[in-house]
Every structure is written in structure tokens, then in C-alpha cells.
Coordinates of C-alpha atoms in Angstrom, one line a residue:
M230 CA -1.6 -10.0 -13.2
P231 CA 0.7 -7.2 -14.4
H232 CA -0.5 -3.6 -14.6
A233 CA -1.0 -2.6 -18.3
D234 CA 1.3 0.4 -18.0
Q235 CA 3.8 -1.2 -15.7
S236 CA 7.4 -1.0 -16.8
Q237 CA 9.0 -4.1 -18.4
T238 CA 12.4 -5.6 -17.7
T239 CA 14.8 -7.2 -20.1
Q240 CA 17.1 -9.9 -18.7
K241 CA 20.8 -9.4 -19.6
E242 CA 21.1 -13.0 -20.9
A243 CA 18.1 -12.7 -23.2
A244 CA 16.8 -10.3 -25.9
S245 CA 13.2 -11.0 -24.9
V246 CA 11.2 -8.4 -23.0
Y247 CA 8.7 -9.9 -20.5
P248 CA 5.7 -8.4 -18.9
G249 CA 5.4 -7.9 -15.2
P250 CA 7.8 -6.9 -12.4
P251 CA 11.5 -7.5 -12.9
R252 CA 13.2 -10.8 -12.2
P253 CA 16.7 -11.5 -11.1
T254 CA 19.2 -12.2 -14.0
R255 CA 21.1 -14.9 -12.1
V256 CA 19.2 -17.8 -10.7
R257 CA 20.6 -21.2 -9.7
P258 CA 18.4 -23.8 -11.3
T259 CA 16.4 -25.9 -8.9
P260 CA 15.6 -29.5 -9.9
L261 CA 11.9 -30.2 -10.3
A262 CA 12.3 -33.3 -8.1
E263 CA 13.7 -31.1 -5.3
L264 CA 10.6 -28.9 -5.5
A265 CA 8.3 -31.8 -5.5
G266 CA 10.0 -33.1 -2.4
Q267 CA 9.5 -29.7 -0.7
L268 CA 5.8 -30.0 -1.5
G269 CA 5.7 -33.5 0.0
I270 CA 4.8 -35.2 -3.3
E271 CA 6.5 -37.4 -5.8
A272 CA 8.0 -35.9 -8.9
P273 CA 5.5 -36.1 -11.8
A274 CA 6.0 -39.1 -14.0
A275 CA 6.0 -36.9 -17.1
A276 CA 8.9 -34.8 -15.8
K277 CA 12.3 -35.3 -17.2
E278 CA 15.0 -36.2 -14.7
S279 CA 17.0 -33.2 -15.8
A280 CA 14.1 -30.7 -15.5
E281 CA 15.1 -27.6 -13.5
A282 CA 13.2 -24.5 -12.6
T283 CA 14.6 -21.0 -12.8
G284 CA 11.4 -19.0 -12.0
I285 CA 7.8 -19.2 -11.1
T286 CA 4.8 -17.1 -11.9
H287 CA 1.0 -17.1 -11.4
D288 CA 0.4 -15.2 -14.7
S289 CA 0.4 -17.2 -17.8
R290 CA 1.3 -14.2 -19.9
A291 CA 4.5 -13.6 -17.9
V292 CA 5.9 -17.1 -18.2
R293 CA 9.5 -17.3 -19.1
P294 CA 11.4 -20.4 -20.3
G295 CA 12.2 -22.6 -17.2
D296 CA 9.3 -21.3 -15.1
I297 CA 6.8 -23.2 -12.9
Y298 CA 3.4 -21.9 -13.8
A299 CA 1.1 -21.7 -10.8
A300 CA -2.3 -22.5 -12.1
L301 CA -4.6 -21.3 -9.3
P302 CA -8.3 -21.7 -8.9
G303 CA -10.2 -18.4 -9.2
A304 CA -13.6 -16.9 -8.6
R305 CA -14.6 -17.2 -12.2
L306 CA -11.8 -19.0 -14.0
H307 CA -9.1 -21.5 -13.2
G308 CA -5.5 -20.8 -14.0
A309 CA -5.4 -24.2 -15.7
D310 CA -7.6 -22.7 -18.5
F311 CA -4.4 -20.8 -19.6
V312 CA -1.9 -23.6 -19.2
A313 CA -1.5 -24.0 -23.0
Q314 CA -0.2 -20.4 -23.2
A315 CA 2.2 -21.1 -20.3
A316 CA 3.5 -24.2 -22.0
D317 CA 4.0 -22.4 -25.3
L318 CA 6.0 -19.7 -23.5
G319 CA 8.4 -22.3 -22.0
A320 CA 7.0 -23.5 -18.7
I321 CA 8.5 -26.7 -17.5
A322 CA 5.7 -27.7 -15.1
A323 CA 2.6 -26.4 -13.4
L324 CA 1.7 -26.2 -9.8
T325 CA -2.1 -26.8 -9.5
D326 CA -4.9 -28.5 -7.6
A327 CA -6.8 -31.6 -8.5
A328 CA -9.4 -29.5 -10.5
G329 CA -6.6 -28.3 -12.8
A330 CA -4.6 -31.4 -13.1
E331 CA -6.2 -32.9 -16.2
R332 CA -5.9 -29.6 -18.2
V333 CA -2.2 -29.4 -17.2
R334 CA -1.5 -32.9 -18.4
A335 CA -3.5 -32.3 -21.6
A336 CA -1.1 -29.4 -22.3
G337 CA 1.8 -31.8 -22.0
L338 CA 3.2 -30.3 -18.8
P339 CA 4.1 -32.2 -15.6
A340 CA 1.7 -31.4 -12.8
L341 CA 2.7 -30.7 -9.2
I342 CA -0.7 -31.4 -7.5
V343 CA -1.4 -30.1 -4.1
P344 CA -4.8 -29.3 -2.4
D345 CA -4.1 -25.5 -2.1
P346 CA -1.5 -24.4 -4.6
R347 CA -1.8 -20.7 -3.6
A348 CA -0.7 -21.6 -0.1
R349 CA 2.4 -23.3 -1.4
M350 CA 3.7 -21.0 -4.1
G351 CA 5.2 -18.4 -1.8
A352 CA 7.6 -20.9 -0.2
L353 CA 8.3 -22.5 -3.6
A354 CA 9.2 -19.1 -5.0
A355 CA 11.5 -18.4 -2.1
T356 CA 13.3 -21.7 -2.8
I357 CA 13.6 -21.1 -6.5
Y358 CA 15.1 -17.6 -6.0
G359 CA 17.5 -18.8 -3.3
E360 CA 15.7 -17.5 -0.2
P361 CA 16.4 -13.8 -1.0
G362 CA 14.6 -12.5 2.1
D363 CA 17.4 -14.0 4.2
D364 CA 19.8 -11.3 2.9
L365 CA 17.5 -8.3 3.4
L366 CA 16.3 -6.5 6.5
Q367 CA 12.6 -6.8 6.0
I368 CA 10.2 -4.4 7.7
G369 CA 6.5 -5.0 7.1
I370 CA 3.8 -2.3 7.9
T371 CA 0.2 -3.2 8.4
G372 CA -3.0 -1.4 9.6
T373 CA -5.9 0.4 8.1
S374 CA -4.4 3.8 7.6
G375 CA -0.9 5.2 7.3
K376 CA 0.8 2.1 5.7
T377 CA 2.1 4.0 2.7
T378 CA 3.2 7.1 4.6
T379 CA 5.0 5.0 7.3
A380 CA 6.8 3.0 4.6
Y381 CA 8.1 6.1 2.9
L382 CA 9.2 7.6 6.2
M383 CA 10.9 4.4 7.2
E384 CA 12.7 4.1 3.9
G385 CA 13.9 7.7 4.5
G386 CA 15.4 6.6 7.8
L387 CA 17.0 3.5 6.2
R388 CA 18.6 5.8 3.5
A389 CA 19.9 8.1 6.2
A390 CA 21.4 5.2 8.1
L391 CA 23.2 4.0 5.0
A392 CA 24.4 7.4 4.2
V393 CA 26.4 7.6 7.4
Q394 CA 27.5 4.0 7.2
S395 CA 25.4 3.0 10.2
G396 CA 23.4 0.5 8.4
P397 CA 20.4 -1.3 9.9
A398 CA 20.8 -4.8 11.5
R399 CA 18.4 -7.6 12.2
P400 CA 16.9 -7.3 15.7
E401 CA 17.9 -10.0 18.2
T402 CA 14.9 -12.1 19.1
G403 CA 13.8 -11.1 22.5
A404 CA 15.7 -7.8 22.5
R405 CA 14.8 -4.3 21.5
G406 CA 18.1 -3.5 20.1
A407 CA 20.3 -5.2 17.5
A408 CA 23.9 -6.3 17.5
E409 CA 25.9 -5.6 14.4
P410 CA 24.8 -3.2 11.6
A411 CA 24.3 -4.6 8.2
A412 CA 26.7 -3.7 5.3
A413 CA 25.9 -0.4 3.6
G414 CA 23.9 -0.7 0.5
L415 CA 20.7 0.5 -1.3
T416 CA 17.2 0.5 0.1
G417 CA 13.9 -0.9 -1.2
L418 CA 10.3 0.0 -0.8
I419 CA 7.2 -1.9 -1.8
G420 CA 3.7 -0.5 -1.5
T421 CA 0.5 0.9 -2.9
V422 CA 2.0 3.7 -5.0
E423 CA 5.2 2.1 -6.3
T424 CA 8.1 -0.3 -5.8
R425 CA 11.5 1.2 -5.4
I426 CA 14.7 -0.7 -6.0
G427 CA 17.4 1.8 -5.0
D428 CA 16.4 4.8 -7.2
E429 CA 14.5 2.7 -9.8
R430 CA 10.7 3.1 -9.5
I431 CA 8.1 0.7 -10.8
K432 CA 4.4 1.5 -10.6
S433 CA 2.5 -0.8 -8.3
E434 CA -0.4 -3.0 -9.3
R435 CA -1.6 -3.6 -5.7
T436 CA -0.5 -2.8 -2.1
T437 CA 1.3 -6.2 -1.7
P438 CA 2.5 -8.1 -4.8
E439 CA 1.5 -11.8 -5.3
A440 CA 4.0 -14.2 -3.6
T441 CA 5.7 -15.2 -6.9
D442 CA 6.3 -11.5 -7.8
L443 CA 7.3 -10.6 -4.3
Q444 CA 10.0 -13.2 -4.0
A445 CA 11.4 -12.2 -7.4
L446 CA 11.5 -8.6 -6.3
F447 CA 13.4 -9.6 -3.2
A448 CA 15.9 -11.5 -5.4
V449 CA 16.3 -8.5 -7.8
M450 CA 16.9 -6.2 -4.8
R451 CA 19.6 -8.6 -3.4
E452 CA 21.2 -8.8 -6.8
R453 CA 21.4 -5.0 -7.1
G454 CA 22.8 -4.4 -3.7
V455 CA 19.7 -3.6 -1.7
R456 CA 20.2 -4.5 2.0
S457 CA 16.9 -3.3 3.6
V458 CA 13.3 -3.0 2.4
A459 CA 10.2 -1.4 3.9
M460 CA 6.9 -2.7 2.6
E461 CA 3.2 -2.5 3.1
V462 CA 1.4 -5.7 4.1
S463 CA -2.4 -5.7 3.5
S464 CA -4.9 -7.9 5.1
H465 CA -5.7 -9.4 1.7
A466 CA -2.0 -10.3 1.4
L467 CA -2.1 -12.1 4.7
V468 CA -5.3 -14.0 3.9
L469 CA -4.4 -14.8 0.3
G470 CA -0.8 -15.9 1.0
R471 CA 1.0 -13.1 -0.8
V472 CA 3.6 -12.9 2.0
D473 CA 4.1 -16.6 2.2
G474 CA 7.8 -17.4 2.2
C475 CA 8.6 -14.2 4.1
V476 CA 9.7 -13.8 7.7
F477 CA 9.8 -10.1 8.5
D478 CA 12.5 -8.9 10.9
I479 CA 10.1 -6.2 12.2
A480 CA 6.3 -6.1 11.8
V481 CA 4.6 -2.7 12.4
F482 CA 1.0 -2.2 13.4
N483 CA -0.5 1.3 12.9
N484 CA -4.2 1.1 13.6
L485 CA -7.4 -0.6 12.7
S486 CA -10.8 0.8 11.7
P487 CA -13.7 -0.4 9.6
E488 CA -12.5 -1.1 6.0
H489 CA -12.6 -3.9 3.5
L490 CA -15.8 -5.3 5.1
D491 CA -16.7 -6.5 1.6
F492 CA -13.8 -8.9 2.0
H493 CA -13.9 -9.5 5.8
P494 CA -17.2 -10.5 7.3
D495 CA -16.6 -8.4 10.4
M496 CA -14.0 -6.4 12.3
E497 CA -12.9 -9.5 14.3
D498 CA -12.0 -11.3 11.1
Y499 CA -10.2 -8.2 9.9
Y500 CA -8.2 -8.0 13.1
R501 CA -7.4 -11.7 13.0
A502 CA -6.1 -11.2 9.5
K503 CA -3.8 -8.4 10.6
A504 CA -2.7 -10.4 13.7
R505 CA -1.3 -13.1 11.5
L506 CA 1.7 -10.9 10.8
F507 CA 2.6 -10.9 14.5
T508 CA 3.2 -14.6 14.9
K509 CA 6.5 -16.5 15.2
D510 CA 6.1 -17.9 11.7
R511 CA 5.8 -14.4 10.1
S512 CA 8.0 -12.0 12.1
R513 CA 10.8 -11.7 14.6
A514 CA 9.9 -8.5 16.4
A515 CA 6.8 -6.2 16.6
V516 CA 6.3 -2.4 16.8
I517 CA 2.7 -1.6 17.8
N518 CA 0.7 1.6 18.2
Y519 CA -0.4 1.7 21.9
D520 CA -2.9 4.5 21.2
D521 CA -5.1 2.2 19.1
G522 CA -7.6 -0.1 20.9
Y523 CA -6.8 -3.0 18.6
G524 CA -3.1 -2.2 19.0
K525 CA -3.3 -2.6 22.8
R526 CA -5.0 -5.9 22.3
L527 CA -2.4 -7.0 19.8
A528 CA 0.5 -6.0 22.1
S529 CA -0.9 -8.5 24.6
E530 CA -1.5 -11.3 22.1
A531 CA 1.5 -11.1 19.8
E532 CA 3.8 -14.1 19.9
I533 CA 6.9 -12.1 19.3
P534 CA 8.8 -9.4 21.3
V535 CA 6.8 -6.1 21.3
T536 CA 7.9 -2.5 21.4
T537 CA 5.1 0.0 21.7
F538 CA 4.8 3.7 20.6
S539 CA 2.3 6.4 21.5
A540 CA 1.9 9.7 19.6
E541 CA -0.5 10.8 22.4
G542 CA 2.3 10.4 24.9
H543 CA 0.9 7.4 26.9
P544 CA 3.3 6.8 29.8
D545 CA 3.1 3.0 29.4
A546 CA 4.4 3.1 25.8
D547 CA 8.1 2.3 25.1
W548 CA 8.4 5.3 22.8
R549 CA 6.2 8.3 23.0
A550 CA 5.8 11.8 21.5
D551 CA 6.2 14.9 23.7
D552 CA 6.2 18.6 23.0
V553 CA 4.2 18.1 19.8
E554 CA 3.8 21.3 17.7
V555 CA 1.4 21.0 14.8
G556 CA 2.0 23.2 11.7
Q557 CA 0.5 23.7 8.3
L558 CA 3.2 21.7 6.5
G559 CA 4.2 19.3 9.3
S560 CA 4.8 18.8 13.0
T561 CA 7.7 18.7 15.4
F562 CA 8.0 16.7 18.5
T563 CA 10.4 15.0 20.9
A564 CA 10.6 11.2 20.8
L565 CA 11.2 9.8 24.3
G566 CA 12.6 6.3 24.5
P567 CA 12.6 3.6 27.2
A568 CA 16.3 4.2 28.0
G569 CA 15.9 7.9 28.6
Q570 CA 16.4 8.9 25.0
A571 CA 15.1 12.3 24.0
V572 CA 15.3 12.8 20.3
R573 CA 14.0 15.9 18.4
A574 CA 12.0 14.8 15.5
S575 CA 9.7 16.0 12.7
A576 CA 6.8 14.6 10.8
P577 CA 7.2 16.1 7.3
L578 CA 3.4 15.9 6.6
P579 CA 0.7 17.8 8.6
G580 CA -1.8 16.2 11.1
P581 CA -1.5 14.4 14.4
F582 CA -1.9 11.0 12.6
N583 CA 1.4 11.8 10.8
V584 CA 3.1 12.3 14.1
A585 CA 2.0 8.7 14.8
N586 CA 3.3 7.6 11.4
A587 CA 6.6 9.3 12.0
L588 CA 7.0 7.9 15.5
A589 CA 6.1 4.4 14.2
A590 CA 8.9 4.7 11.6
I591 CA 11.4 6.0 14.2
T592 CA 10.6 3.2 16.6
A593 CA 10.9 0.5 14.0
L594 CA 14.2 1.9 12.8
V595 CA 15.6 2.0 16.4
V596 CA 14.5 -1.6 16.9
A597 CA 16.4 -2.4 13.7
G598 CA 19.6 -1.0 15.3
I599 CA 19.7 2.5 13.9
D600 CA 20.7 5.4 16.1
P601 CA 17.6 7.2 17.2
Q602 CA 18.7 10.7 16.0
I603 CA 19.8 9.4 12.6
A604 CA 16.5 7.6 12.2
A605 CA 14.6 10.8 13.2
D606 CA 16.6 13.0 10.8
G607 CA 16.1 10.6 8.0
V608 CA 12.3 10.5 8.6
A609 CA 12.2 14.4 8.7
A610 CA 14.1 14.6 5.4
V611 CA 11.5 12.8 3.4
P612 CA 10.2 15.3 0.9
G613 CA 6.6 14.0 0.8
V614 CA 4.5 11.0 0.0
P615 CA 2.7 10.8 -3.3
G616 CA -1.0 11.6 -2.9
R617 CA -0.8 11.8 0.9
L618 CA -1.6 15.4 1.9
E619 CA 0.3 16.3 -1.2
R620 CA 0.5 20.1 -1.6
I621 CA -0.5 21.7 -4.9
D622 CA 1.1 25.1 -5.0
V623 CA 0.9 27.4 -8.1
G624 CA 1.1 30.6 -6.1
Q625 CA -2.5 30.7 -4.9
P626 CA -3.2 32.5 -1.6
Y627 CA -4.7 29.3 0.0
L628 CA -3.7 25.8 0.8
A629 CA -4.6 23.1 -1.7
V630 CA -3.9 19.4 -1.1
V631 CA -4.7 16.0 -2.5
D632 CA -5.1 13.0 -0.2
Y633 CA -5.8 9.3 -0.5
A634 CA -8.3 9.3 2.5
H635 CA -11.1 6.9 1.4
K636 CA -12.6 5.5 4.6
P637 CA -14.6 7.3 7.3
D638 CA -11.9 7.5 10.0
A639 CA -9.2 8.7 7.6
V640 CA -11.6 11.3 6.2
E641 CA -12.3 12.6 9.7
S642 CA -8.7 12.6 10.7
V643 CA -7.5 14.5 7.6
L644 CA -10.3 17.1 7.8
R645 CA -9.7 17.7 11.6
A646 CA -6.0 18.0 10.9
L647 CA -6.5 20.6 8.2
R648 CA -9.0 22.5 10.3
K649 CA -6.3 23.1 12.9
V650 CA -4.0 24.8 10.4
T651 CA -6.7 26.7 8.4
D652 CA -7.5 30.3 9.3
G653 CA -10.4 30.5 6.8
K654 CA -12.8 28.0 5.4
L655 CA -12.3 24.3 4.5
H656 CA -13.6 23.2 1.1
A657 CA -13.5 19.4 0.5
V658 CA -14.2 17.2 -2.5
L659 CA -14.9 13.5 -1.9
G660 CA -16.4 10.4 -3.6
C661 CA -16.8 6.7 -2.7
G662 CA -15.6 3.8 -4.9
G663 CA -18.1 1.5 -6.5
D664 CA -18.0 -2.3 -6.2
R665 CA -16.5 -1.9 -2.7
D666 CA -17.8 -1.8 0.9
P667 CA -21.1 0.2 0.5
H668 CA -21.6 0.6 4.3
K669 CA -19.0 3.4 4.6
R670 CA -20.7 5.7 2.1
H671 CA -23.2 7.1 4.6
A672 CA -20.5 7.8 7.2
M673 CA -18.2 9.4 4.7
G674 CA -20.9 11.8 3.5
A675 CA -21.7 12.7 7.1
A676 CA -18.1 13.3 8.0
L677 CA -17.6 15.6 5.0
A678 CA -20.7 17.6 5.7
R679 CA -19.9 18.0 9.4
L680 CA -16.3 18.9 9.2
S681 CA -16.2 21.0 6.0
D682 CA -17.5 24.5 5.2
T683 CA -18.1 23.3 1.7
A684 CA -18.7 19.6 1.1
V685 CA -18.6 18.7 -2.6
L686 CA -19.9 15.1 -3.2
T687 CA -18.7 13.6 -6.4
S688 CA -17.6 10.4 -8.2
D689 CA -14.5 8.5 -7.2
N690 CA -14.2 5.2 -9.2
P691 CA -17.8 4.1 -9.7
R692 CA -16.7 1.0 -11.6
S693 CA -19.8 -1.0 -12.5
E694 CA -22.2 0.9 -10.2
D695 CA -24.5 3.8 -11.0
P696 CA -22.6 6.9 -9.8
L697 CA -25.8 8.6 -8.7
A698 CA -26.7 5.7 -6.5
I699 CA -23.3 6.0 -4.7
L700 CA -23.9 9.8 -4.4
A701 CA -27.4 9.2 -3.0
A702 CA -25.9 7.1 -0.2
M703 CA -23.3 9.8 0.6
L704 CA -26.0 12.5 0.5
S705 CA -28.2 10.6 2.9
G706 CA -25.3 10.6 5.4
A707 CA -24.8 14.4 4.8
A708 CA -28.6 14.9 5.4
D709 CA -28.4 13.1 8.7
V710 CA -26.1 15.8 10.0
P711 CA -28.1 18.5 11.8
T712 CA -28.5 21.7 9.8
H713 CA -26.6 23.8 12.3
E714 CA -23.6 21.4 12.3
R715 CA -23.1 21.0 8.6
G716 CA -21.6 23.1 5.9
T717 CA -22.8 23.8 2.4
V718 CA -23.3 20.5 0.6
L719 CA -22.9 20.4 -3.2
V720 CA -23.4 17.3 -5.4
E721 CA -21.5 17.2 -8.7
E722 CA -21.1 13.9 -10.4
E723 CA -18.3 15.0 -12.7
R724 CA -15.1 14.9 -10.6
A725 CA -13.3 17.7 -12.6
A726 CA -16.3 20.0 -12.2
A727 CA -16.5 19.2 -8.5
I728 CA -12.9 20.1 -8.0
A729 CA -13.5 23.3 -9.9
A730 CA -16.5 24.1 -7.7
A731 CA -14.4 23.8 -4.6
V732 CA -11.6 26.0 -6.0
A733 CA -14.1 28.6 -7.1
R734 CA -15.1 29.1 -3.4
A735 CA -11.6 29.4 -2.1
E736 CA -10.4 32.7 -0.7
P737 CA -7.1 33.7 0.9
G738 CA -6.5 31.7 4.1
D739 CA -8.8 28.9 3.1
T740 CA -7.9 25.2 2.4
V741 CA -9.1 23.0 -0.5
I742 CA -8.7 19.3 -0.2
V743 CA -9.5 16.7 -2.9
A744 CA -9.7 13.4 -1.2
G745 CA -10.2 9.7 -2.0
K746 CA -7.9 9.0 -5.0
G747 CA -4.6 10.4 -4.0
H748 CA -1.8 9.2 -6.3
E749 CA -4.2 7.3 -8.7
Q750 CA -4.0 8.4 -12.3
G751 CA -7.2 6.8 -13.7
Q752 CA -10.9 6.9 -13.1
H753 CA -12.9 3.6 -13.5
I754 CA -16.3 4.2 -15.0
A755 CA -18.4 1.4 -16.5
G756 CA -15.5 -0.8 -17.5
V757 CA -13.5 2.0 -19.0
V758 CA -10.5 3.6 -17.3
R759 CA -10.0 7.2 -18.3
A760 CA -6.9 9.2 -17.4
F761 CA -7.5 11.3 -14.3
D762 CA -5.0 12.6 -11.8
D763 CA -6.5 14.7 -9.0
R764 CA -3.2 16.6 -8.6
Q765 CA -3.1 17.6 -12.2
V766 CA -6.8 18.5 -12.4
L767 CA -6.6 20.5 -9.1
R768 CA -3.6 22.4 -10.4
E769 CA -5.4 23.2 -13.7
A770 CA -8.5 24.3 -11.8
I771 CA -6.5 26.7 -9.6
V772 CA -4.8 28.2 -12.7
A773 CA -8.1 28.5 -14.6
A774 CA -9.8 30.3 -11.6
R775 CA -7.2 33.1 -11.4
P776 CA -8.6 36.5 -12.2
E777 CA -6.0 37.1 -14.8
S778 CA -7.1 34.0 -16.7
G779 CA -10.3 35.9 -17.6
T780 CA -12.6 33.4 -16.1
Q781 CA -13.6 32.2 -12.6
H782 CA -14.6 28.8 -13.9
Y783 CA -12.8 25.6 -14.7
T784 CA -12.3 25.5 -18.4
S785 CA -9.9 22.6 -19.0
A786 CA -11.3 19.7 -21.0
A787 CA -12.1 16.7 -19.0
P788 CA -9.5 13.9 -19.2
S789 CA -10.1 11.7 -22.2
A790 CA -11.4 8.2 -21.8
S791 CA -9.2 5.2 -22.6
R792 CA -9.5 1.5 -22.7
T793 CA -6.5 1.0 -20.4
Q794 CA -7.1 -2.0 -18.3
H795 CA -6.4 -1.7 -14.6
H796 CA -6.4 -4.4 -11.9
D797 CA -7.6 -2.9 -8.6
D798 CA -5.5 -3.0 -5.5
Q799 CA -7.0 -5.3 -2.9
G800 CA -4.9 -4.0 0.0

């Protein structure tokens, strides 16, 4: 489903403006009979012999003339309930299951009936758009934390390689290197924050797009001269078939820690979902974090050639970090390779975990055939990642950052990293999302209380839950931290007031961190999404707290509520 404020794209051949992500402007029509044959079924009797498809979508509102409409079963509704809308907009047929078949026929559309249409639409989309992934170097990044940062760092390395005409190449199966570099071109990025097609940016709806949108994006990238793409691959995407139709040239594994246990019944199921990316059907080569326990396991179980990396310098890893120097704005290190390479490198964001993210990016880029120093220089040149330890600087005498950390391990990692570069006190603001895994709230409250001098518990996106009930769970975690081990704990339901409270305590040499929402620009409360950007609110709070402003308190009006609809990322 398209994000309500997502940009729209007009095809050159038509005056119409369609919702959703962009589509290619030149598509070779595929006969409906050919698609039926791919599905292993007979062409529908109602289909015209001349019927040809030029697109496919799972969203009835985004149907364009010539589309296949994928009418999928859902938790509450069936996509076939909206087939009349799809038919009115020009769909030529619908892909559905037996439960949706009659409604499709009643709307006058030919029905392509298969037991699990979601599992078939990715490969169908790839066929319709001419197998666009075959013309792109595709690097997929998975793991619990660091996917977004690693994708941005990797894209920086890809850009650097293209800038010196040393473009990336597909890795040879069974080898760490690659033969011939690809032709120079643009780069692409797909992830939680945005999709980039060259320099064009499109706000993301979720970490990994649905299969129909993803294949269309690949086709647009190919059409516009993109030759390589770095993208995040969530466990939801692997389970729900969003990357069906893709074969990644390189699959990267960062780490695994408890998360999404409202979707996965346990950690074993979560691991197994991630491990799907490292099979012969999904990827050609693997880059795996050897410092992570699940990473070591995956390295031994993966069906494809594996290259390992270790930010902790493990001697058994193929690539490892040495001479690590952690700074307030980033870290420097030497990347040591299996053939005696010694490359000076930088992680452009602070924290040991960002050394791991940078090393992951460098390793994957080398596996893609890029010169190690060019890869390292490209990674180091990335100016930052939206909402990932993003610095807010309006001249204040202390460090202020916004970060997306919203799970216990990530919260602990970012607080420990900031503690190392903070001379004074650490003031942290954090909430937990509603309608999501409730088990992590206690641990997140405990981590904030233990590792901060001031822990301000507040609302994140409470959604349909009572914000105070969420705060109570976090507070119980904070209360379990022994008195002598915890900082001052404050509870402030209003997020803007909580940010102001942390800023009011900041003195020269301190650090203020607002965690949990990162790049997000809305707050979900009781079915309403109100405009709220932690970066903007933190900046305003710092300015308002200046002595010359005449007040030491946050005075900006709270962001106004809106009825903007938002479809949550399930990455």
C-alpha cells in the first residue's frame, strides 16, 4: 500500500499520475497465456487471446491499464474485495487464490488461480518487467541492527567506485573476488528511510517493498542507468515473499538479537527467516559478521561461498579491524584482508558497532570486485545516515544526537558508545512503540536507567495502546536496576516535553540523545498521526533553552495532529 505522502510518478507515455512507487516507462508486453504457463495453469477461459500484461500490483488503487492485479488474502480482508476498483482502472486479469476466484470473475476479470498468490507474484513481476535484477549488481543486507547504516555506507562505496571508473562486478560463484568490473553508471539504495534512484529520493513505506513494487523499482533503476543497488532485506520480507524473484549477488549478515517476536514465535524462527537469504536460490555469495554468535552459526550453515568479517579483530575472520580509534564523530581503523591487504579506513559515525557496519560494507564491496582502498574511501566519505546517531548542532556546548535505536541491544550499544566519548553526563530520552513486541519494554527501561545519568521515559508511537501502560512497563524495568547503578529517572508522557527536560539538564561536555524514532516524521497516537520529527523538536528545544532566549524551558508549540495515514514498516 503506498505511503500517503509518497511522491508520485507520471509515465512519459501518459498524462495520468499514479499513486505508489515509480514504474518503468518502457515495458515489453507479456502475453497472459505466457504468464499462466509460468504459473503452471491454463490460461483463463475468459481471457482474450491478445491479452498482454505491462505491469503488476497488489494495490487496487495503484492499478494501471494493462496490469495484473494481485488479489491477496489478508488478515482482515481479501484483495478480491477490491477487484472491481482494479477492473475499473484497467486491470486485464487478477492473480488470486480459490477464495477470491468468484469475486474476480464477478468483476469480469480473468482469474489466474493458484494456492498461494503471494508466493508467485514476485517471480511474475520479474517476468513482466524483463528480469531487471539480472542487469544490476544486487547487494542485500539483513540482520537486527545496522541494516540502514550499512546500506548507506555500501552505497557510498559503490558511488566511489563508479567515480573512478572502477565499477563493481558480480562475484564469481565460489570465489572471493570478481572478474570484470561492470559498466559505470548510477547507484541505487532501497531501505527503511528512503529509496534512491541515482540522486532521486523517494520516501519509503517499509524496509523492503512488496515484490510487485520492488521489481518495478529495479526496472526503473535499469532504465535510468543504475548498475548497482544496496538494499535492506527484513525478516518480514523473507517470510512474506517480498524478495521473491530476486537473486542477490551478495548477501550480508550483520547480527541477530531479540526483535520482532510479535511476528516470530521465538529466536530460532527469527534466525531461520534470516538464513533464507543465504541459500543458493536467494544469493550467490555471503558476507557474514563473525563476531555475532548467530553469524558464526550462519557461516557454517550457508549454502553459498562465505567471506567473514570481524570488527573485534578475530584472527579466524577473512577481514578484520585493527588499530581501532574511537572518536566522538566517528572511528578510524585498519582493515586487514585475507591476502595481506592493510587498508586505512574510517567509520563516519561514532560507536564500535559502526566500525562493524563500515567493515561489513568494505568487505561486501571487495567481494563485489571493488579495490579495497576505493571501497574504504567511499565508505568514509558518507556524510551521515538519517536518524542514525545524527548530530544536531546549533552551537550548543554539548553533543546532541538523534538515533533510531528501538530494541534493547541497540539501546545498550548506542549508550555505551556515547559514554565513551562523553566527558560529562549522558541524558537520554526513549519510548517504546505500541502494538509491537511488549517483552522488550522492561529491558529497554532497565538499559536506559543503568547506562544514563538522566533517563527520560516517554512515548514513542503508542498507536492503539495506552501510553501510560507502556511507560509503566518501562518504569518497572528501570525500577529493577539497583539504586546505586541507575541514574535519575524521569517519566514524561509528552515526547516534546521529555526532550525539553533532557536538554534542560545538559551542561558543557554532556551528551543528549533522543532515541527510538530516528528519521521518522510522525507520531502515531490512537489512530491519528501527528507531525513529529525528533530532529526538529530537539533543535527547537536547544534553541529555546539558551540563556539569551529568556527562558530555560521548552516553549515551542507541540506539533499539530493530522489525519495522515501511515502504513507501518514491518522490517
